[in-house]
Amino acid sequence: MTFSIENILRSNIKMLAPYSCARDEYKGEDATFLDANENPYDTGYNRYPDPLQKAVKKRLSSIKGVSSDCILLGNGSDEIIDIIIRSVCEPAKDNIVSFVPGYAMYDVSAHINDVQVRQISLTNVFQPDWDALKKVADPRTKVIFICSPNNPVGTAVPLEKIEKICATSPNLVVVDEAYVDFSKEKSAVSLLEKYPNLIVLQTLSKAWGMAGLRLGICFASREIISVFNKVKPPYNISIETQRLALEILEKQDLFCQRRDEVIAQREALIPLLEETGLFTHVYPSDANFILVRTPQCRQLYNFLVENEVVVRLRDIPPLITGGIRITVGTPEQNELLLSLLETYKKQA
Ligand code: PMP
């Protein structure tokens, strides 16, 4: 099957004359810039940022092994989810497919764009139900969102399954890998050259510890990235975000050390949560959180909040009725959580 983004773009996007930034026309750095109505006095921020974030992409390209022109950066991956839907889904006509439980922003972004959402339940082992997908998708399905590792259940989708769906789908397949750095499963980035309909999303918000900076990454074919470059707001990543991201991306040793510590804490926490006896289920995880289930989820949640420990209620029937998602913290934070669970047990 030959896939071309041109065939599934919205017609207005196909014909879009993109906004041309003042700095698009002149590429040098040492000129007198009187072209962009900026303030001439240096504040460190008086100039607009690089709209294509070339330095950050160069660094990401060497870390991830993907060419810079196959990378788009967004103001968080949430912005990229919106750009994808806005580029290919005709409002009130097209649809996307998502799996539940899953990350809610695919559906929210679709609804904001007046795009129908066709939800499919994960199977009872928390994998996408591929047979149901065949029944639900139709010629107006433009994007299938797969969250791997899944938020909130923590399960990764094997790469062979992703490959199969890319090979058989006529639409875009978006694999959201926000938590991939914590996972045993390999990234779908390795499949990009083979499947022109594949988009992989990652983020610097999780393992890289930059949630406050807002930097999401989209890997896709050059053809797809050049379309998204036209749709994205011209200066979507600030000077300071680009500068700080570059600085933090240099510290790869610290990244590895902290990621490994979170993984070690996760593995230590799972049996300790089981031992409390409070939960009917404590699930294994490929992410930096653990999903647990208890019929007392609301009482327990309220008790923890009263004691200033905030976890996330993910009570989503039927698959994860009574679900609570617990982010793995520092050893001290995890100890505090465990001691509060003991206190709760004694008073319950
Ligand atoms: N995808 C998933 C699966 C997430 O859980 C999150 C954040 N919770 C995001 C994307 C959004 O990440 P960002 O901070 O890059 O917008």
Short mmCIF file of C-alpha atoms and ligand atoms in Angstrom, two decimals:
data_model
loop_
_atom_site.label_atom_id
_atom_site.label_comp_id
_atom_site.label_asym_id
_atom_site.label_seq_id
_atom_site.Cartn_x
_atom_site.Cartn_y
_atom_site.Cartn_z
CA MET A 1 0.00 0.00 0.00
CA THR A 2 1.49 3.37 -0.95
CA PHE A 3 0.74 6.12 1.53
CA SER A 4 1.09 9.81 0.85
CA ILE A 5 0.10 12.47 3.37
CA GLU A 6 -1.16 14.53 0.40
CA ASN A 7 -3.99 12.04 -0.06
CA ILE A 8 -5.40 12.45 3.41
CA LEU A 9 -4.82 16.16 4.11
CA ARG A 10 -7.77 18.48 4.56
CA SER A 11 -8.25 20.42 1.34
CA ASN A 12 -7.68 23.81 3.04
CA ILE A 13 -4.35 22.54 4.42
CA LYS A 14 -3.35 21.17 1.03
CA MET A 15 -3.83 24.65 -0.43
CA LEU A 16 -2.46 26.56 2.57
CA ALA A 17 -0.08 29.40 1.84
CA PRO A 18 1.90 29.35 5.09
CA TYR A 19 2.76 32.42 7.14
CA SER A 20 6.22 33.49 6.17
CA CYS A 21 8.33 34.71 9.11
CA ALA A 22 10.49 37.79 8.57
CA ARG A 23 13.54 35.66 9.40
CA ASP A 24 12.65 33.02 6.75
CA GLU A 25 13.95 35.31 4.05
CA TYR A 26 17.40 36.08 5.48
CA LYS A 27 19.42 33.20 6.93
CA GLY A 28 22.58 34.94 8.19
CA GLU A 29 23.10 35.85 11.84
CA ASP A 30 25.22 39.01 11.90
CA ALA A 31 23.06 41.57 10.16
CA THR A 32 21.24 44.66 11.35
CA PHE A 33 17.75 43.30 11.78
CA LEU A 34 15.07 45.85 10.97
CA ASP A 35 12.69 43.31 9.50
CA ALA A 36 10.54 41.89 12.30
CA ASN A 37 9.37 44.90 14.30
CA GLU A 38 11.35 43.70 17.29
CA ASN A 39 12.65 46.01 19.98
CA PRO A 40 16.26 46.97 19.10
CA TYR A 41 17.46 47.07 22.73
CA ASP A 42 18.95 43.80 23.99
CA THR A 43 17.01 42.16 26.83
CA GLY A 44 18.18 38.66 25.96
CA TYR A 45 14.69 38.12 24.55
CA ASN A 46 14.11 41.04 22.21
CA ARG A 47 14.56 38.83 19.11
CA TYR A 48 12.11 36.16 17.98
CA PRO A 49 13.24 32.56 18.49
CA ASP A 50 14.36 30.25 15.68
CA PRO A 51 11.01 29.04 14.24
CA LEU A 52 12.57 25.69 13.25
CA GLN A 53 14.61 25.23 16.47
CA LYS A 54 17.62 23.98 14.48
CA ALA A 55 20.07 23.66 17.41
CA VAL A 56 17.67 21.63 19.57
CA LYS A 57 16.75 19.39 16.64
CA LYS A 58 20.41 18.79 15.84
CA ARG A 59 20.97 17.58 19.39
CA LEU A 60 17.82 15.44 19.37
CA SER A 61 18.81 14.06 16.00
CA SER A 62 22.09 12.76 17.41
CA ILE A 63 20.43 11.34 20.57
CA LYS A 64 17.57 9.65 18.72
CA GLY A 65 19.21 8.78 15.40
CA VAL A 66 16.56 10.56 13.35
CA SER A 67 17.36 13.22 10.77
CA SER A 68 16.51 16.82 11.85
CA ASP A 69 14.10 17.31 8.96
CA CYS A 70 12.05 14.37 10.25
CA ILE A 71 11.50 16.15 13.58
CA LEU A 72 8.87 18.71 14.61
CA LEU A 73 8.86 20.30 18.06
CA GLY A 74 5.68 21.35 19.80
CA ASN A 75 4.69 23.33 22.87
CA GLY A 76 4.32 19.97 24.63
CA SER A 77 3.18 16.89 22.71
CA ASP A 78 -0.35 18.13 23.38
CA GLU A 79 0.22 20.82 20.75
CA ILE A 80 1.39 18.19 18.27
CA ILE A 81 -1.70 16.03 18.86
CA ASP A 82 -3.80 19.05 17.91
CA ILE A 83 -1.68 19.82 14.82
CA ILE A 84 -2.09 16.23 13.58
CA ILE A 85 -5.86 16.27 13.95
CA ARG A 86 -6.21 19.78 12.52
CA SER A 87 -4.12 18.90 9.46
CA VAL A 88 -5.93 15.77 8.35
CA CYS A 89 -9.41 15.62 9.88
CA GLU A 90 -12.24 17.44 8.16
CA PRO A 91 -14.50 18.77 10.97
CA ALA A 92 -17.92 17.10 11.20
CA LYS A 93 -16.89 14.51 8.60
CA ASP A 94 -13.78 12.59 9.59
CA ASN A 95 -13.02 10.50 12.67
CA ILE A 96 -10.14 9.27 14.78
CA VAL A 97 -9.82 6.01 16.68
CA SER A 98 -8.54 5.85 20.24
CA PHE A 99 -8.36 3.14 22.87
CA VAL A 100 -9.75 3.29 26.42
CA PRO A 101 -8.39 3.50 29.00
CA GLY A 102 -5.87 5.81 27.38
CA TYR A 103 -4.55 9.35 27.28
CA ALA A 104 -7.54 11.69 27.19
CA MET A 105 -6.07 14.46 25.02
CA TYR A 106 -6.58 12.59 21.71
CA ASP A 107 -10.33 12.67 22.32
CA VAL A 108 -10.36 16.21 23.73
CA SER A 109 -8.36 17.57 20.78
CA ALA A 110 -10.65 15.76 18.34
CA HIS A 111 -13.75 17.17 20.02
CA ILE A 112 -12.31 20.70 20.00
CA ASN A 113 -11.85 20.27 16.24
CA ASP A 114 -15.38 18.83 15.83
CA VAL A 115 -13.95 15.47 14.82
CA GLN A 116 -15.73 12.27 15.81
CA VAL A 117 -13.96 9.87 18.18
CA ARG A 118 -14.42 6.12 17.81
CA GLN A 119 -13.32 4.58 21.06
CA ILE A 120 -12.32 0.97 21.40
CA SER A 121 -11.73 -0.78 24.69
CA LEU A 122 -8.30 -2.26 25.35
CA THR A 123 -8.39 -6.04 25.76
CA ASN A 124 -8.35 -7.45 29.28
CA VAL A 125 -4.55 -7.69 29.08
CA PHE A 126 -4.49 -3.96 28.25
CA GLN A 127 -3.53 -4.28 24.60
CA PRO A 128 -5.27 -2.53 21.67
CA ASP A 129 -8.05 -4.73 20.30
CA TRP A 130 -6.96 -5.03 16.66
CA ASP A 131 -10.02 -7.05 15.58
CA ALA A 132 -12.33 -4.36 16.95
CA LEU A 133 -10.25 -1.76 15.12
CA LYS A 134 -10.99 -3.43 11.77
CA LYS A 135 -14.71 -3.18 12.52
CA VAL A 136 -14.67 0.40 13.76
CA ALA A 137 -12.38 2.11 11.23
CA ASP A 138 -13.92 3.28 7.97
CA PRO A 139 -12.77 5.39 4.99
CA ARG A 140 -13.30 8.55 7.07
CA THR A 141 -10.91 7.35 9.77
CA LYS A 142 -7.83 9.56 9.46
CA VAL A 143 -5.80 8.80 12.57
CA ILE A 144 -5.37 5.88 14.96
CA PHE A 145 -3.83 6.87 18.28
CA ILE A 146 -1.88 4.21 20.16
CA CYS A 147 -0.42 5.07 23.54
CA SER A 148 2.60 2.89 24.30
CA PRO A 149 3.36 2.57 27.18
CA ASN A 150 -0.28 3.27 27.86
CA ASN A 151 -1.32 5.98 30.28
CA PRO A 152 -2.91 5.09 32.74
CA VAL A 153 -2.37 1.31 32.66
CA GLY A 154 1.40 1.28 32.04
CA THR A 155 1.49 -1.48 29.41
CA ALA A 156 3.63 -1.20 26.27
CA VAL A 157 2.47 -2.46 22.87
CA PRO A 158 4.95 -4.90 21.22
CA LEU A 159 6.69 -3.42 18.20
CA GLU A 160 5.54 -6.28 15.89
CA LYS A 161 1.93 -5.26 16.58
CA ILE A 162 2.65 -1.62 15.78
CA GLU A 163 4.37 -2.72 12.59
CA LYS A 164 1.41 -4.83 11.57
CA ILE A 165 -1.05 -2.00 12.06
CA CYS A 166 1.15 0.42 10.10
CA ALA A 167 1.40 -2.09 7.27
CA THR A 168 -2.35 -2.61 7.03
CA SER A 169 -3.78 0.85 7.79
CA PRO A 170 -4.48 3.38 5.04
CA ASN A 171 -4.51 6.20 7.63
CA LEU A 172 -2.00 7.80 9.99
CA VAL A 173 -0.88 5.67 12.92
CA VAL A 174 0.30 7.81 15.84
CA VAL A 175 2.31 6.01 18.50
CA ASP A 176 2.51 8.18 21.61
CA GLU A 177 5.68 7.21 23.44
CA ALA A 178 5.64 9.78 26.24
CA TYR A 179 6.88 7.08 28.67
CA VAL A 180 9.11 5.05 26.34
CA ASP A 181 12.33 5.84 28.23
CA PHE A 182 11.03 3.82 31.20
CA SER A 183 10.05 0.83 29.05
CA LYS A 184 11.62 -2.50 28.08
CA GLU A 185 9.90 -2.26 24.71
CA LYS A 186 11.85 -0.59 21.90
CA SER A 187 10.77 2.69 20.35
CA ALA A 188 8.74 2.67 17.13
CA VAL A 189 11.18 5.29 15.81
CA SER A 190 13.05 2.35 14.23
CA LEU A 191 10.02 1.74 11.96
CA LEU A 192 9.80 5.26 10.56
CA GLU A 193 11.83 4.63 7.39
CA LYS A 194 9.67 1.65 6.52
CA TYR A 195 6.19 3.09 7.20
CA PRO A 196 5.35 6.52 5.74
CA ASN A 197 2.04 6.59 7.66
CA LEU A 198 3.73 6.30 11.06
CA ILE A 199 4.11 9.23 13.45
CA VAL A 200 5.94 8.76 16.75
CA LEU A 201 5.43 11.24 19.59
CA GLN A 202 7.83 11.65 22.47
CA THR A 203 8.23 14.36 25.07
CA LEU A 204 10.89 15.94 27.24
CA SER A 205 8.26 16.21 30.02
CA LYS A 206 8.81 12.80 31.63
CA ALA A 207 12.20 11.03 31.76
CA TRP A 208 14.03 14.23 30.77
CA GLY A 209 12.35 16.16 33.61
CA MET A 210 11.27 19.19 31.58
CA ALA A 211 7.47 19.22 31.98
CA GLY A 212 7.56 22.90 32.89
CA LEU A 213 9.40 23.85 29.70
CA ARG A 214 6.76 22.32 27.38
CA LEU A 215 8.66 20.53 24.66
CA GLY A 216 7.09 17.69 22.74
CA ILE A 217 8.72 15.84 19.83
CA CYS A 218 7.15 14.47 16.68
CA PHE A 219 9.10 12.06 14.46
CA ALA A 220 7.70 11.37 10.99
CA SER A 221 8.55 11.38 7.27
CA ARG A 222 9.97 14.62 5.76
CA GLU A 223 6.73 14.95 3.80
CA ILE A 224 4.59 14.91 6.96
CA ILE A 225 6.93 17.18 8.92
CA SER A 226 6.95 19.80 6.16
CA VAL A 227 3.14 19.93 6.24
CA PHE A 228 3.09 20.26 10.05
CA ASN A 229 5.69 23.03 9.85
CA LYS A 230 3.19 25.04 7.84
CA VAL A 231 0.35 24.39 10.30
CA LYS A 232 2.21 25.05 13.56
CA PRO A 233 2.35 28.59 14.97
CA PRO A 234 5.58 30.13 13.59
CA TYR A 235 7.38 30.80 16.89
CA ASN A 236 5.90 28.00 19.01
CA ILE A 237 9.03 27.30 21.10
CA SER A 238 10.43 30.24 23.06
CA ILE A 239 14.09 31.29 23.11
CA GLU A 240 14.35 30.30 26.76
CA THR A 241 12.81 26.86 26.20
CA GLN A 242 15.23 26.19 23.34
CA ARG A 243 18.19 27.38 25.40
CA LEU A 244 17.30 25.41 28.55
CA ALA A 245 16.39 22.28 26.60
CA LEU A 246 19.80 22.31 24.92
CA GLU A 247 21.47 22.73 28.28
CA ILE A 248 19.58 19.82 29.85
CA LEU A 249 19.97 17.60 26.77
CA GLU A 250 23.75 17.88 27.24
CA LYS A 251 23.46 16.14 30.63
CA GLN A 252 22.81 12.66 29.34
CA ASP A 253 24.54 10.93 32.25
CA LEU A 254 22.24 12.60 34.75
CA PHE A 255 19.26 11.68 32.56
CA CYS A 256 20.28 8.00 32.56
CA GLN A 257 20.98 7.98 36.29
CA ARG A 258 17.58 9.49 37.21
CA ARG A 259 15.66 7.35 34.72
CA ASP A 260 17.31 4.22 36.15
CA GLU A 261 16.53 5.37 39.69
CA VAL A 262 12.85 5.84 38.82
CA ILE A 263 12.75 2.38 37.22
CA ALA A 264 14.44 0.84 40.29
CA GLN A 265 11.98 2.63 42.59
CA ARG A 266 9.05 1.41 40.48
CA GLU A 267 10.22 -2.18 40.73
CA ALA A 268 10.76 -1.84 44.49
CA LEU A 269 7.39 -0.17 45.03
CA ILE A 270 5.25 -2.78 43.26
CA PRO A 271 5.78 -5.63 45.80
CA LEU A 272 5.50 -3.17 48.70
CA LEU A 273 2.14 -1.95 47.39
CA GLU A 274 1.03 -5.57 47.04
CA GLU A 275 2.10 -6.31 50.62
CA THR A 276 -0.16 -3.60 52.03
CA GLY A 277 -3.09 -5.87 51.16
CA LEU A 278 -5.12 -2.77 50.26
CA PHE A 279 -5.33 -3.47 46.55
CA THR A 280 -7.11 -6.10 44.46
CA HIS A 281 -4.63 -5.39 41.65
CA VAL A 282 -1.15 -3.87 41.45
CA TYR A 283 -0.16 -3.89 37.79
CA PRO A 284 3.32 -4.16 36.32
CA SER A 285 4.42 -1.01 34.52
CA ASP A 286 6.60 0.10 31.62
CA ALA A 287 6.21 3.74 32.68
CA ASN A 288 6.97 5.98 35.66
CA PHE A 289 3.68 5.21 37.39
CA ILE A 290 1.86 2.21 38.81
CA LEU A 291 -1.84 1.47 38.42
CA VAL A 292 -3.54 -0.10 41.43
CA ARG A 293 -7.18 -0.99 42.02
CA THR A 294 -9.28 -1.07 45.16
CA PRO A 295 -13.02 -0.95 45.81
CA GLN A 296 -12.21 1.80 48.34
CA CYS A 297 -10.50 3.99 45.74
CA ARG A 298 -12.39 7.17 46.66
CA GLN A 299 -11.93 6.86 50.42
CA LEU A 300 -8.26 6.07 49.97
CA TYR A 301 -7.79 8.93 47.51
CA ASN A 302 -9.47 11.38 49.94
CA PHE A 303 -7.37 10.11 52.84
CA LEU A 304 -4.14 10.64 50.88
CA VAL A 305 -5.18 14.12 49.75
CA GLU A 306 -6.09 15.06 53.35
CA ASN A 307 -2.52 14.08 54.17
CA GLU A 308 -1.18 16.13 51.28
CA VAL A 309 -0.19 13.27 49.02
CA VAL A 310 -1.93 13.61 45.68
CA VAL A 311 -2.38 10.60 43.41
CA ARG A 312 -4.66 10.32 40.37
CA LEU A 313 -8.07 8.63 40.52
CA ARG A 314 -8.49 6.57 37.37
CA ASP A 315 -11.73 4.77 38.19
CA ILE A 316 -12.64 3.79 34.64
CA PRO A 317 -15.15 0.90 34.44
CA PRO A 318 -15.14 -1.84 33.42
CA LEU A 319 -11.45 -2.53 32.81
CA ILE A 320 -9.96 -0.50 35.64
CA THR A 321 -12.83 0.00 38.05
CA GLY A 322 -11.42 1.38 41.30
CA GLY A 323 -8.20 2.48 39.59
CA ILE A 324 -5.66 4.81 41.14
CA ARG A 325 -2.55 5.85 39.23
CA ILE A 326 0.47 6.48 41.41
CA THR A 327 3.47 8.33 39.97
CA VAL A 328 6.79 6.91 41.16
CA GLY A 329 8.49 9.50 43.35
CA THR A 330 11.84 9.83 45.08
CA PRO A 331 12.66 7.15 47.68
CA GLU A 332 11.52 9.59 50.43
CA GLN A 333 8.23 10.36 48.66
CA ASN A 334 7.54 6.66 48.11
CA GLU A 335 8.25 5.92 51.78
CA LEU A 336 5.83 8.64 52.82
CA LEU A 337 3.17 7.12 50.57
CA LEU A 338 3.75 3.64 52.02
CA SER A 339 3.61 4.87 55.60
CA LEU A 340 0.32 6.68 54.89
CA LEU A 341 -1.06 3.47 53.38
CA GLU A 342 -0.18 1.66 56.61
CA THR A 343 -1.93 4.36 58.68
CA TYR A 344 -4.99 4.13 56.43
CA LYS A 345 -5.09 0.37 56.85
CA LYS A 346 -5.02 0.62 60.66
CA GLN A 347 -7.85 3.12 60.79
CA ALA A 348 -10.03 1.50 58.08
N1 PMP B 1 1.06 11.66 25.97
C1 PMP B 1 0.85 10.99 27.10
C2 PMP B 1 0.58 9.54 27.03
C3 PMP B 1 0.87 11.67 28.33
O1 PMP B 1 0.63 10.98 29.46
C4 PMP B 1 1.14 13.05 28.36
C5 PMP B 1 1.19 13.87 29.63
N2 PMP B 1 0.59 13.40 30.72
C6 PMP B 1 1.35 13.70 27.15
C7 PMP B 1 1.32 12.97 25.97
C8 PMP B 1 1.58 15.18 27.08
O2 PMP B 1 2.89 15.47 27.25
P1 PMP B 1 3.46 16.94 27.07
O3 PMP B 1 3.88 17.37 28.43
O4 PMP B 1 4.61 16.76 26.12
O5 PMP B 1 2.37 17.80 26.48
#
